[in-house]
PDB file of C-alpha atoms in Angstrom:
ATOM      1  CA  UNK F  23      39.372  16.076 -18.821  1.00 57.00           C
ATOM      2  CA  UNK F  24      35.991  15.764 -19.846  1.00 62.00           C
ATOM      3  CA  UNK F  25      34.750  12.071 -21.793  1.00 63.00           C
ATOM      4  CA  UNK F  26      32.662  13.183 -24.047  1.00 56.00           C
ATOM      5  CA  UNK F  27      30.312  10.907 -25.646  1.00 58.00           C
ATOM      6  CA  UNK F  28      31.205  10.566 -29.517  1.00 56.00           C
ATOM      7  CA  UNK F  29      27.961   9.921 -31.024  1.00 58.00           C
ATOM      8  CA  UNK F  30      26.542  13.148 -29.138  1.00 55.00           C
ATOM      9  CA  UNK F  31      28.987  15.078 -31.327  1.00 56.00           C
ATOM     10  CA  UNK F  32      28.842  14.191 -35.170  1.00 56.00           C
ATOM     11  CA  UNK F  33      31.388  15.249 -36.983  1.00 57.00           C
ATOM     12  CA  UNK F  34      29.223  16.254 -39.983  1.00 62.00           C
ATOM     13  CA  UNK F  35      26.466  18.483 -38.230  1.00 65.00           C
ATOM     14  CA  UNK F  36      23.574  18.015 -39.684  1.00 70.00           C
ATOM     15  CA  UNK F  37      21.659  21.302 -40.376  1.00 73.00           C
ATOM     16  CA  UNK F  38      17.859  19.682 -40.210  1.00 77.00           C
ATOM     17  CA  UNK F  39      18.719  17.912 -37.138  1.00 76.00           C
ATOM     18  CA  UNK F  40      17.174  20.831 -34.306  1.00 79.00           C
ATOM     19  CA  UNK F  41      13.891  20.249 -36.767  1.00 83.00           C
ATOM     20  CA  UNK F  42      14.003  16.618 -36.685  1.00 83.00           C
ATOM     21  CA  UNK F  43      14.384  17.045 -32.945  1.00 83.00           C
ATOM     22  CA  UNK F  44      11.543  19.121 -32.668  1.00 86.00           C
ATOM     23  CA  UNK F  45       9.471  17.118 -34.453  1.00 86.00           C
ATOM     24  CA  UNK F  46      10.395  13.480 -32.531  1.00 84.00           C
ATOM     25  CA  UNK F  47       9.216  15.472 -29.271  1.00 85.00           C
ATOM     26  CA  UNK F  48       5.934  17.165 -30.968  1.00 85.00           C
ATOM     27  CA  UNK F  49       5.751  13.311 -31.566  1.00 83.00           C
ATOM     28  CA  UNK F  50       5.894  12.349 -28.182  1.00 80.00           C
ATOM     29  CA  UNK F  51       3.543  14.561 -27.100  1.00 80.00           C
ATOM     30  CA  UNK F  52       0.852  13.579 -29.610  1.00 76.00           C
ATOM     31  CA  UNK F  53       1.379   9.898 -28.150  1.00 71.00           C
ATOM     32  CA  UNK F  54       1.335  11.116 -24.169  1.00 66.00           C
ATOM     33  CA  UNK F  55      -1.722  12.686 -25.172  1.00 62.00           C
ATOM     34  CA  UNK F  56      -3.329   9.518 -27.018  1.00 56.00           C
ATOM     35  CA  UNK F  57      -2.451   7.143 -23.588  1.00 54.00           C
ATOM     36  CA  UNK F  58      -4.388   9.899 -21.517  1.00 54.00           C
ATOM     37  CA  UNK F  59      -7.063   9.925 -23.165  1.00 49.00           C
ATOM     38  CA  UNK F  60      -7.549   6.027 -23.795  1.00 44.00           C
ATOM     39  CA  UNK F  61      -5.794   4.654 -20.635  1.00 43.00           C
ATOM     40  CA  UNK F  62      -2.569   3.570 -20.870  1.00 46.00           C
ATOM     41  CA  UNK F  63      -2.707   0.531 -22.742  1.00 48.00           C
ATOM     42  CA  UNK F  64      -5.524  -1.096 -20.765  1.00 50.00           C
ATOM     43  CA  UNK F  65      -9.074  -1.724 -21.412  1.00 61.00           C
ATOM     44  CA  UNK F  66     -10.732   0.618 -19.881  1.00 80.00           C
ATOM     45  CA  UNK F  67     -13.306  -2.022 -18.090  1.00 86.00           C
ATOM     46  CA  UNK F  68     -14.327  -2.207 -14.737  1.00 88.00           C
ATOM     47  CA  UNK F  69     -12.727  -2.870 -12.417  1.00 90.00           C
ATOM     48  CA  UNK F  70      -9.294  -0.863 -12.674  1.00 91.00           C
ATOM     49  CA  UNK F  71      -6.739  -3.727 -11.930  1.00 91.00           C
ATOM     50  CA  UNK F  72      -2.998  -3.569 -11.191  1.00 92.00           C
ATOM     51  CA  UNK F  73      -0.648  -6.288 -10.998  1.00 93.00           C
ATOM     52  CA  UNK F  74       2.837  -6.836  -8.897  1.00 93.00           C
ATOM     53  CA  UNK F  75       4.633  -9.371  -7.882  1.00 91.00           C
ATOM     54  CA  UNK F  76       7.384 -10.600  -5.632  1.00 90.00           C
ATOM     55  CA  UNK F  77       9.777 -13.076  -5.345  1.00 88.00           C
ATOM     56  CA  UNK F  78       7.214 -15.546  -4.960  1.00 90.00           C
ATOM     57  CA  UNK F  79       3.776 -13.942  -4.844  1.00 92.00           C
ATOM     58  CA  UNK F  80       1.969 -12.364  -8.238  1.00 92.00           C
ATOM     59  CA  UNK F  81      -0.871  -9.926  -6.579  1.00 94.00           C
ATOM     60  CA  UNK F  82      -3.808  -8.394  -8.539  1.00 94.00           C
ATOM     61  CA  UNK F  83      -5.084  -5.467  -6.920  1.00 94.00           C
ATOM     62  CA  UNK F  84      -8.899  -4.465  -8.018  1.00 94.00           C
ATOM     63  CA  UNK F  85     -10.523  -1.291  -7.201  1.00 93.00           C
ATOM     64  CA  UNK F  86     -13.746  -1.850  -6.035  1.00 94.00           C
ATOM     65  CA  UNK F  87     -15.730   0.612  -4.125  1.00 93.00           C
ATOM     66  CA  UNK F  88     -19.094  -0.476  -2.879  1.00 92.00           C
ATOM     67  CA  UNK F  89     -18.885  -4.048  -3.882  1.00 92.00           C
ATOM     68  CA  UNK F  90     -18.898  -6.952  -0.822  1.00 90.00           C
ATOM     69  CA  UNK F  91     -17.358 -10.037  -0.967  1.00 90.00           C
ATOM     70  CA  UNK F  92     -20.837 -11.750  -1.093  1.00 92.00           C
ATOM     71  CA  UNK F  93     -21.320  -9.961  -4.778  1.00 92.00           C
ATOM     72  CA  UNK F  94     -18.316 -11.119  -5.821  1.00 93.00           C
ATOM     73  CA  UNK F  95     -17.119 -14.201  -7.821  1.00 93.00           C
ATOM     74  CA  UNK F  96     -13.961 -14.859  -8.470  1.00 93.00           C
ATOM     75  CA  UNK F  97     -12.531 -17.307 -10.932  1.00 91.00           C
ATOM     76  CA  UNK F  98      -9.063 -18.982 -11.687  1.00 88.00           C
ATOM     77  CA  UNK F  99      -9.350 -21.398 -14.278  1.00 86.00           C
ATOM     78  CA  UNK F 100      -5.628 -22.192 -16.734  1.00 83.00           C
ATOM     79  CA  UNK F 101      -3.670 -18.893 -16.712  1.00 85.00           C
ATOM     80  CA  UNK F 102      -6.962 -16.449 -16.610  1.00 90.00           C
ATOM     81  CA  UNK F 103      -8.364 -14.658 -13.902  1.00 92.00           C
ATOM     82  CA  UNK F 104     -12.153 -14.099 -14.080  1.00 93.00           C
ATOM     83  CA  UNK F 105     -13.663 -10.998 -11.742  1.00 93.00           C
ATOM     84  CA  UNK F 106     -17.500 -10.864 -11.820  1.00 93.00           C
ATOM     85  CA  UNK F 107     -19.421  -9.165  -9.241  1.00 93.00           C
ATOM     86  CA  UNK F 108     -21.663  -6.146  -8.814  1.00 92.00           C
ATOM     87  CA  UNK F 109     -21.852  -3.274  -7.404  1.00 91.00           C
ATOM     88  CA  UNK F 110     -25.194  -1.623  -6.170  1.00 89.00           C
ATOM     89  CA  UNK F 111     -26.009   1.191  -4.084  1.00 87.00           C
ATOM     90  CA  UNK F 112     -28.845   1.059  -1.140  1.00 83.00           C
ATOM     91  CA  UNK F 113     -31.056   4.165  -0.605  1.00 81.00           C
ATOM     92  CA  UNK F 114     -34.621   4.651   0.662  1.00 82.00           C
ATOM     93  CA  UNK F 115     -36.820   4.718  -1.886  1.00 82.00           C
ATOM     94  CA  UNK F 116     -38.431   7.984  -0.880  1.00 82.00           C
ATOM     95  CA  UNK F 117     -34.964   9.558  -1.659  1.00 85.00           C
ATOM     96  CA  UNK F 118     -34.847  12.807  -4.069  1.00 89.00           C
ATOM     97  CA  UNK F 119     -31.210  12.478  -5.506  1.00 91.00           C
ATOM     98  CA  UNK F 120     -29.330  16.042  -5.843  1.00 90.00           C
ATOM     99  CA  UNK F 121     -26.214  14.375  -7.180  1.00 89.00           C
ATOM    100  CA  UNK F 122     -25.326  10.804  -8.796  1.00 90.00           C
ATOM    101  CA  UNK F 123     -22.012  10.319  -9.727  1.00 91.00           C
ATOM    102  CA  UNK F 124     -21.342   7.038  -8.435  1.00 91.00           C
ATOM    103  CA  UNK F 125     -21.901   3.929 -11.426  1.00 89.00           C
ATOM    104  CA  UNK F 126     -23.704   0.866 -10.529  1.00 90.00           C
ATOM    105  CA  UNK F 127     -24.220  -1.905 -12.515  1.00 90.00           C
ATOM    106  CA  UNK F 128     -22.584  -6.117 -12.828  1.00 92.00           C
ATOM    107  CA  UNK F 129     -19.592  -6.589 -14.169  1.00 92.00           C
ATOM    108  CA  UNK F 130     -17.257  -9.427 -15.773  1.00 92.00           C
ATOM    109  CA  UNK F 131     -13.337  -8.726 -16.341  1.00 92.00           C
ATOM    110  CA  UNK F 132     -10.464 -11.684 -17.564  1.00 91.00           C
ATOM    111  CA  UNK F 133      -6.944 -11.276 -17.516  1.00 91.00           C
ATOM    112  CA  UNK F 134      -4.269 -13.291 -18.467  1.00 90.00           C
ATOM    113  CA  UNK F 135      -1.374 -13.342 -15.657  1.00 90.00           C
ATOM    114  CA  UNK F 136       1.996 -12.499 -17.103  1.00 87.00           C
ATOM    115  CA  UNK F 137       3.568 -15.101 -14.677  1.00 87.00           C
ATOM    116  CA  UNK F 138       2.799 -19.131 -14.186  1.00 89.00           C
ATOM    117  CA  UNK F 139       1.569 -19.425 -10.922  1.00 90.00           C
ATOM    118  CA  UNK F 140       0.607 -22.507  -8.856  1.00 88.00           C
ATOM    119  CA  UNK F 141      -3.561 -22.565  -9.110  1.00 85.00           C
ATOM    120  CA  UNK F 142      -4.071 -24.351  -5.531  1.00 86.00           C
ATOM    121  CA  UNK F 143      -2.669 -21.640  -3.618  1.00 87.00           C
ATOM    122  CA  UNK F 144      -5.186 -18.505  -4.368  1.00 90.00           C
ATOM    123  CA  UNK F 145      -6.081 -16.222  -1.698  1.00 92.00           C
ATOM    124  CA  UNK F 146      -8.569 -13.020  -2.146  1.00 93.00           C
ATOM    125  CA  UNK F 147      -9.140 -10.632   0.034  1.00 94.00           C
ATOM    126  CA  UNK F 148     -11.449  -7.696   0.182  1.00 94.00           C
ATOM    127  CA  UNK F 149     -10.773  -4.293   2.432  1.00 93.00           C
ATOM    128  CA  UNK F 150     -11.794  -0.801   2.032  1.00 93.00           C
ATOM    129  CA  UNK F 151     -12.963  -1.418  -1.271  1.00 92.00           C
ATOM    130  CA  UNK F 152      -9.770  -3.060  -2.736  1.00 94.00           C
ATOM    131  CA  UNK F 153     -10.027  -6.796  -3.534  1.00 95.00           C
ATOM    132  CA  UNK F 154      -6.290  -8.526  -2.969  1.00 95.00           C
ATOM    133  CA  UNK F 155      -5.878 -11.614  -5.181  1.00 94.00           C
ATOM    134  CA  UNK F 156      -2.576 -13.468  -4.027  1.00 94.00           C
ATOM    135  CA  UNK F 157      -1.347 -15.995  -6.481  1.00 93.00           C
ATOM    136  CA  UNK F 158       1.805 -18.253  -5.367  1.00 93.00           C
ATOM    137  CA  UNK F 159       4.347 -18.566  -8.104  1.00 91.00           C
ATOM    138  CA  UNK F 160       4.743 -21.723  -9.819  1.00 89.00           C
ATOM    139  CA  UNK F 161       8.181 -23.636  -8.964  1.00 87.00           C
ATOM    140  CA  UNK F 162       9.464 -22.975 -12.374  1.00 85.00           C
ATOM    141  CA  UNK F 163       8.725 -18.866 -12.140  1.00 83.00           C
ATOM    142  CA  UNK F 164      10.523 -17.851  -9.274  1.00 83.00           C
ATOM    143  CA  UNK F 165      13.940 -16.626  -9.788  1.00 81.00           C
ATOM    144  CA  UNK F 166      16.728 -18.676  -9.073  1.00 83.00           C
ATOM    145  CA  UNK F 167      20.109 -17.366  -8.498  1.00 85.00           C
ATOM    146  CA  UNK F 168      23.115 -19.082 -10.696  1.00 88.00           C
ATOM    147  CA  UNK F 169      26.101 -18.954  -8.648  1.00 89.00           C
ATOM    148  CA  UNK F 170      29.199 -17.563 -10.455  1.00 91.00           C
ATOM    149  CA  UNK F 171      32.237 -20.158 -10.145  1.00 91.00           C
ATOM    150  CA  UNK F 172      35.671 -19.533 -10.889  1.00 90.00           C
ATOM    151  CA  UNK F 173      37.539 -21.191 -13.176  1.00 83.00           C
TER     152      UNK F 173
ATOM    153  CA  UNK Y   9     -29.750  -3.049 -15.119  1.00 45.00           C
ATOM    154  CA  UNK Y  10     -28.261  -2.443 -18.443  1.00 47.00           C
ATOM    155  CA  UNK Y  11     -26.552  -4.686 -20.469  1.00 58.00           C
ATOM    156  CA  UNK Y  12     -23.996  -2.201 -21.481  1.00 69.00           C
ATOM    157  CA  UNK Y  13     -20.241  -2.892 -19.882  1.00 76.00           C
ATOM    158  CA  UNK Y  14     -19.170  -1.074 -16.776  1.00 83.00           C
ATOM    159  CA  UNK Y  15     -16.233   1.371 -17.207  1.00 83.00           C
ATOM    160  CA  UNK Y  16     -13.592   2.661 -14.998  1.00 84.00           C
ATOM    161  CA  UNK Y  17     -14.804   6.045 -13.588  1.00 82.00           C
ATOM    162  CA  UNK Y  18     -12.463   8.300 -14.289  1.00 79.00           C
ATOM    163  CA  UNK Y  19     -10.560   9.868 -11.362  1.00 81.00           C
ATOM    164  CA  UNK Y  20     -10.859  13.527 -11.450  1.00 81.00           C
ATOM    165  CA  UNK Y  21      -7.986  15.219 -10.207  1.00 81.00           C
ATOM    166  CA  UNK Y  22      -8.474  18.082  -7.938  1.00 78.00           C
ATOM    167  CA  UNK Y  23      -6.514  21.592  -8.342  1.00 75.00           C
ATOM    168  CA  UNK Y  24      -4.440  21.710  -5.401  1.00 72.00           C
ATOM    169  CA  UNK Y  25      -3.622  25.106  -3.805  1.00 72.00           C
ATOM    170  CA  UNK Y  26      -0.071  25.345  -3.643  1.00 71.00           C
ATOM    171  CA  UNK Y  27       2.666  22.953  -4.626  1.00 72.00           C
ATOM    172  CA  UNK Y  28       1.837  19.383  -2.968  1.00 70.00           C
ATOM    173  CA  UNK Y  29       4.943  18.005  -0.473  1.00 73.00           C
ATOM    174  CA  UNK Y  30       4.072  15.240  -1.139  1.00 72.00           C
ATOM    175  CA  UNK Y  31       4.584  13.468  -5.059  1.00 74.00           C
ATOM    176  CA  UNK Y  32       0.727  11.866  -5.151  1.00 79.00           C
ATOM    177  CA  UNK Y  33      -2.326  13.050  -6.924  1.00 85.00           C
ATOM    178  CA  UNK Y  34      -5.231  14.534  -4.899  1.00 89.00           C
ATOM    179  CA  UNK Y  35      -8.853  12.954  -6.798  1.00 92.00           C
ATOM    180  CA  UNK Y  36     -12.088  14.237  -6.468  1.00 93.00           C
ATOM    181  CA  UNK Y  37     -13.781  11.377  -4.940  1.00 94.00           C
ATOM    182  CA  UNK Y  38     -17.412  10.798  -6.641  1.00 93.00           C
ATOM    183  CA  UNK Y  39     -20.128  11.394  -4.677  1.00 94.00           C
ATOM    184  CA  UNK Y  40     -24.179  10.505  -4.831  1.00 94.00           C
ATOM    185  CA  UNK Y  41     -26.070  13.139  -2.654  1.00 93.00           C
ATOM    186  CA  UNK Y  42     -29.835  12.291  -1.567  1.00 93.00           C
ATOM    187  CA  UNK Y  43     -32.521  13.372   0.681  1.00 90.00           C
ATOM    188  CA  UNK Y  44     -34.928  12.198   2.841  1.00 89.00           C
ATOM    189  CA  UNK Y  45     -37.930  13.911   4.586  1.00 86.00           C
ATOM    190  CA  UNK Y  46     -35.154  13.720   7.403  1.00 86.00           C
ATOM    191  CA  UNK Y  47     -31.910  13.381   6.345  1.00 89.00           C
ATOM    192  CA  UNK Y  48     -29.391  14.256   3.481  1.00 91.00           C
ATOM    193  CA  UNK Y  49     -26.832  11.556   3.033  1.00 93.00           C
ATOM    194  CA  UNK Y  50     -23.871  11.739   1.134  1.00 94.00           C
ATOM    195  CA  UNK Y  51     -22.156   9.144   0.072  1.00 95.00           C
ATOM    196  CA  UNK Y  52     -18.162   9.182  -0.942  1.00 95.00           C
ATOM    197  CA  UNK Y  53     -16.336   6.436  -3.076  1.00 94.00           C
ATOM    198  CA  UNK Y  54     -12.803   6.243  -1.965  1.00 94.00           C
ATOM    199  CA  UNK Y  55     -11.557   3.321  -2.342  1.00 94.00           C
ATOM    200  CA  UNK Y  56      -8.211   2.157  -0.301  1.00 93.00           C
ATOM    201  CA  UNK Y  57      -9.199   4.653   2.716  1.00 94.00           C
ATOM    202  CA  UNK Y  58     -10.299   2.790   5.645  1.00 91.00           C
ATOM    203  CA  UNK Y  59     -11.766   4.501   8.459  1.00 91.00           C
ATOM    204  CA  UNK Y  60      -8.644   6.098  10.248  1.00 93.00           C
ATOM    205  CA  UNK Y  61      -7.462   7.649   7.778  1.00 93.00           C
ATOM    206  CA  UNK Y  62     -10.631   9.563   6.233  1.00 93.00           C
ATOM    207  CA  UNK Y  63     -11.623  13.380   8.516  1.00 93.00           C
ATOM    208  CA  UNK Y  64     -14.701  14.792   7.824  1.00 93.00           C
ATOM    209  CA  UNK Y  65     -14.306  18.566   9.038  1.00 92.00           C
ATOM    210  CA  UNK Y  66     -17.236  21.112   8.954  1.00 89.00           C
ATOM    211  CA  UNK Y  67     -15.871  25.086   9.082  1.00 88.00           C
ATOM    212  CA  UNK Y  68     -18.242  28.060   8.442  1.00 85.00           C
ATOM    213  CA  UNK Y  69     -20.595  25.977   6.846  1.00 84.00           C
ATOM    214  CA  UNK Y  70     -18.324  24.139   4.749  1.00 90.00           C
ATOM    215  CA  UNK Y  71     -17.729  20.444   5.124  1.00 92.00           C
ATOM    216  CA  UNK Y  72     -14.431  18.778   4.043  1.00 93.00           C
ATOM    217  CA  UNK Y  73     -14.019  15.207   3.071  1.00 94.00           C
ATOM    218  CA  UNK Y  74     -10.423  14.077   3.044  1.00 93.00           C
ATOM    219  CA  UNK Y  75      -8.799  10.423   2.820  1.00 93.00           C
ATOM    220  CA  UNK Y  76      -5.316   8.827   2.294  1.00 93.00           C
ATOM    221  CA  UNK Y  77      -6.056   6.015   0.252  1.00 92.00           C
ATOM    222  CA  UNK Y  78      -2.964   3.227   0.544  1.00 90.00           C
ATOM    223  CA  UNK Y  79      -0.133   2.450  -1.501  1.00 88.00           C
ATOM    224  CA  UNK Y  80      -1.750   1.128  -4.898  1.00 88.00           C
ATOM    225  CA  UNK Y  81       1.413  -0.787  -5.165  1.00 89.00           C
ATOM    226  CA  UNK Y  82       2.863  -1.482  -2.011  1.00 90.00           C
ATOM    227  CA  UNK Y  83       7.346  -0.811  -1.854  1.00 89.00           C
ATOM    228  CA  UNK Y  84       9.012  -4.466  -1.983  1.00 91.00           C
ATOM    229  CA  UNK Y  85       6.581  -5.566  -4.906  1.00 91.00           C
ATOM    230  CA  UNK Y  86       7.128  -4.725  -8.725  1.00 90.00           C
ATOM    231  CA  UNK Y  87       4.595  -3.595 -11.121  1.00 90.00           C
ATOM    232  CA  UNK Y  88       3.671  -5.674 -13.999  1.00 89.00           C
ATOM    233  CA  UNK Y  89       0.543  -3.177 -14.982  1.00 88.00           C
ATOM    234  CA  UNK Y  90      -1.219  -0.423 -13.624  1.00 89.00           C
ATOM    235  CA  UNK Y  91      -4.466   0.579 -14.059  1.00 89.00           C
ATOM    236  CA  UNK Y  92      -4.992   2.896 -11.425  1.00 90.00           C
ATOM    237  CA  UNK Y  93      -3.404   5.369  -9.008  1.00 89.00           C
ATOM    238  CA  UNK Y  94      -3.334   5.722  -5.394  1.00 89.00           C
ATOM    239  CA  UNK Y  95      -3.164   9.961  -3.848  1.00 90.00           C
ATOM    240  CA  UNK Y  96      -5.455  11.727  -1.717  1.00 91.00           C
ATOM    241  CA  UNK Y  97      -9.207  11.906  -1.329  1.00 93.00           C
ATOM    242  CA  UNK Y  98     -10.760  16.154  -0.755  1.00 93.00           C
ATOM    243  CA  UNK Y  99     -13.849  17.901  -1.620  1.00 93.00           C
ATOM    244  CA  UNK Y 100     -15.364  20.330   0.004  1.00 93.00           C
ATOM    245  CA  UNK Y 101     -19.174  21.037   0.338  1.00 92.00           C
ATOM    246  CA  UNK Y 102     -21.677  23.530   1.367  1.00 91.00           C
ATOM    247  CA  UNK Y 103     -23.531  22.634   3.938  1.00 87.00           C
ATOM    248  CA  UNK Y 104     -27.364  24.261   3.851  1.00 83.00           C
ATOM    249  CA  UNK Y 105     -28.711  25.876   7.101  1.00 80.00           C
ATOM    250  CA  UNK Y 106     -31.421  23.328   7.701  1.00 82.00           C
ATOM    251  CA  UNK Y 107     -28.957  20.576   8.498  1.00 86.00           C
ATOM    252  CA  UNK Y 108     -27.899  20.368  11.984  1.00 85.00           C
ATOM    253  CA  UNK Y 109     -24.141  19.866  11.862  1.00 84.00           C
ATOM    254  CA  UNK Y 110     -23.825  18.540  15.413  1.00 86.00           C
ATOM    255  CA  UNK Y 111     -25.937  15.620  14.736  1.00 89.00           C
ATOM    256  CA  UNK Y 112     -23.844  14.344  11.218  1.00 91.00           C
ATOM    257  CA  UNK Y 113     -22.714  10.722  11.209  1.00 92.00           C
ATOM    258  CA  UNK Y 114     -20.148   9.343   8.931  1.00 93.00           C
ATOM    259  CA  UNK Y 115     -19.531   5.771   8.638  1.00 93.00           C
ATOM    260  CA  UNK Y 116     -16.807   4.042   6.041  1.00 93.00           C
ATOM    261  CA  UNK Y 117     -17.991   0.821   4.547  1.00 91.00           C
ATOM    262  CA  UNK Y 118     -16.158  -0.925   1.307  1.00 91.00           C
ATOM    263  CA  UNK Y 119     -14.158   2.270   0.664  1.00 92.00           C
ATOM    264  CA  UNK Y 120     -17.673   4.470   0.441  1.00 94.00           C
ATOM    265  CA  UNK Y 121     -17.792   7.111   3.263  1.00 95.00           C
ATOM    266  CA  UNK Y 122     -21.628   7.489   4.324  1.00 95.00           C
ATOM    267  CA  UNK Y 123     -22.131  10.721   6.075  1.00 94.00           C
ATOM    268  CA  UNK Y 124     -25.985  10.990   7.190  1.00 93.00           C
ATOM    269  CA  UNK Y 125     -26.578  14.630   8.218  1.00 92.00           C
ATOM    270  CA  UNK Y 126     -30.245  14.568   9.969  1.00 91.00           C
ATOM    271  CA  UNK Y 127     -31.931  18.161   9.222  1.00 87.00           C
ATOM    272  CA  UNK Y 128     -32.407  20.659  12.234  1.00 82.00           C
ATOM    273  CA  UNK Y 129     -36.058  20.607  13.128  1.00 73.00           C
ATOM    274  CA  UNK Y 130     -38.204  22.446   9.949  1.00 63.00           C
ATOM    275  CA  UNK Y 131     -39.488  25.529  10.768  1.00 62.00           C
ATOM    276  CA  UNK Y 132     -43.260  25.412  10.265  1.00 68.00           C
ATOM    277  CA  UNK Y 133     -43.962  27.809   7.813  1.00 72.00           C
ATOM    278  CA  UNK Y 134     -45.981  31.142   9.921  1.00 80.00           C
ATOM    279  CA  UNK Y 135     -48.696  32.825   7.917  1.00 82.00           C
ATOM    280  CA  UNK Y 136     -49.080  36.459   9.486  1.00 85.00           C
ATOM    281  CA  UNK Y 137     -52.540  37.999   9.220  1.00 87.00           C
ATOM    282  CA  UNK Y 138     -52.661  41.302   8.248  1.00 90.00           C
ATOM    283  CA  UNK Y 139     -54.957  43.916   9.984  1.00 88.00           C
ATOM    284  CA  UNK Y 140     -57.084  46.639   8.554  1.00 88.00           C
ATOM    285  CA  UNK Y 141     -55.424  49.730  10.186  1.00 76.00           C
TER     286      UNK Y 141
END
C-alpha cells in the first residue's frame, strides 16, 4: 500500500490553488532573476571571496588574477579580515592595445568571519592567482561530540 | 588611478557545443591584446589554472586557450559563502598571417597566461615601376 502524505491531499480542494501555484513559482523566478543580476547576496567588490571551513580550519579563498604577494596586505584585526592590494598590468609603453578587458586598479575589501577563530595562527598563501587565508578555529568553535549514555 | 571601487569582473560564460560531461561552467577568460613593433601579446586572466593544466593549441590559424581552473571549494571543506565559481577556461582566436606561429611563447604567472607571438619578418612593402609600352 501506498503512504500517502495527508497534507498533499486536502480534503476540501481548493479551486484557486493551481493559480496560487503558478504564481509562488512566477515568484521564484522573479527572485532567481534578481540574485543573477546583483550577485547572490554579496557585495559585488573586488576581490570575489569564498569561505569554507573544516573541522578546525575556516579558509577564505580570494580570486586574484595578476596581483603578487608583494601588492598585497593583508589584515586580521578582532573578527574582520581586511584584503588590500592592487592589481596592475605591465606593458611596453610603445604598445597599441587591440583589446582591454582586464580591470586594474587598488583595492580594499572587510569581512566579518562567521566563525571565532584563534588570531595567532593565520596563514596566507598566494598561487595561480588565488590567495588562501587559513584561519585556525578558536577552542570554543570546533565541534565537540556529546557522547550519548544510557540510562 | 581612480578612486572609484574595483568590482568583480563578471565571468562570461561561454556557449558550449554539445552537452558538457562534466557539471562545471566553461568562462570566457578576459583577455588584454597589444602590439609591439615586434610582437602581439595576449594576455589571459584565469585564475586557479597553474601551468599544467592550461594548452594553448594553434589549428588552421586558430589559436585555442583552454584551462582547468581548481576546485573553488575543495571536497572535505563546507561552504559558508560563495562568491565565485570554479569551471573551465576556452576561447578561441584568429591568428593574423604576419605572426609566426612557430615562434609563440606562453608563460602562466599569477593565474594570467602571457602568450608573446613575435611577428614573421614584415614584408617590405615593393613599389613596381611601370613602363611606357
Amino acid at each position: 500500500m501506498a503512504i500517502i502524505r495527508f497534507s498533499n491531499y486536502p480534503f476540501f480542494r481548493n479551486p484557486w490553488m493551481d493559480l496560487e501555484k503558478m504564481r509562488r513559482e512566477m515568484d521564484l523566478l522573479f527572485q532567481g532573476m534578481e540574485r543573477e543580476r546583483i550577485g547572490g547576496h554579496s557585495t559585488r567588490i573586488f576581490p570575489a571571496l569564498n569561505i569554507s571551513e573544516d573541522s578546525a580550519h575556516v579558509y577564505v579563498r580570494a580570486e586574484v588574477p595578476g596581483v603578487s604577494g608583494a601588492d598585497l596586505s593583508i589584515f586580521a584585526e578582532g573578527e574582520t579580515l581586511t584584503i588590500k592590494g592592487e592589481k596592475k598590468i605591465h606593458s611596453p609603453d610603445a604598445a597599441s592595445y587591440h583589446r582591454q578587458e582586464i580591470e586594474t586598479g587598488s583595492f580594499s575589501k572587510s569581512i566579518t568571519l562567521p566563525v571565532k577563530v584563534n588570531m595567532n595562527q593565520v596563514e596566507a598563501v598566494i598561487k595561480n592567482g588565488i590567495l588562501v587565508v587559513t584561519f585556525a578555529k578558536a577552542e570554543e568553535a570546533k565541534p565537540r561530540q556529546i557522547k550519548v549514555n544510557i540510562a | 588611478m581612480s578612486d572609484k571601487e574595483m568590482l568583480i569582473p563578471n565571468k562570461q560564460e561561454a556557449t558550449q557545443n554539445g552537452e558538457p560531461t562534466r557539471p562545471e561552467k566553461q568562462f570566457v577568460p578576459a583577455v588584454d591584446i597589444y602590439e609591439t613593433q615586434m610582437a602581439v601579446t595576449v594576455l589571459a586572466e584565469m585564475p586557479g589554472v597553474d601551468k599544467d593544466s592550461v594548452s594553448v593549441n594553434i589549428e588552421d590559424g586558430a589559436m585555442t586557450i583552454r584551462g582547468q581552473a581548481q576546485e573553488a571549494i575543495p571536497a572535505g571543506e563546507t561552504a559558508l559563502a560563495q562568491e565565485y565559481e570554479s569551471g573551465q577556461y576556452f576561447r578561441s582566436f584568429t591568428l593574423s598571417e604576419t605572426i609566426a606561429p612557430e615562434q609563440i611563447q606562453a608563460s602562466m604567472a599569477d593565474g594570467i597566461l602571457t602568450l608573446v607571438m613575435p611577428k614573421a619578418a614584415p614584408i617590405s612593402p615593393q613599389k613596381i615601376e611601370v613602363k611606357e609600352g
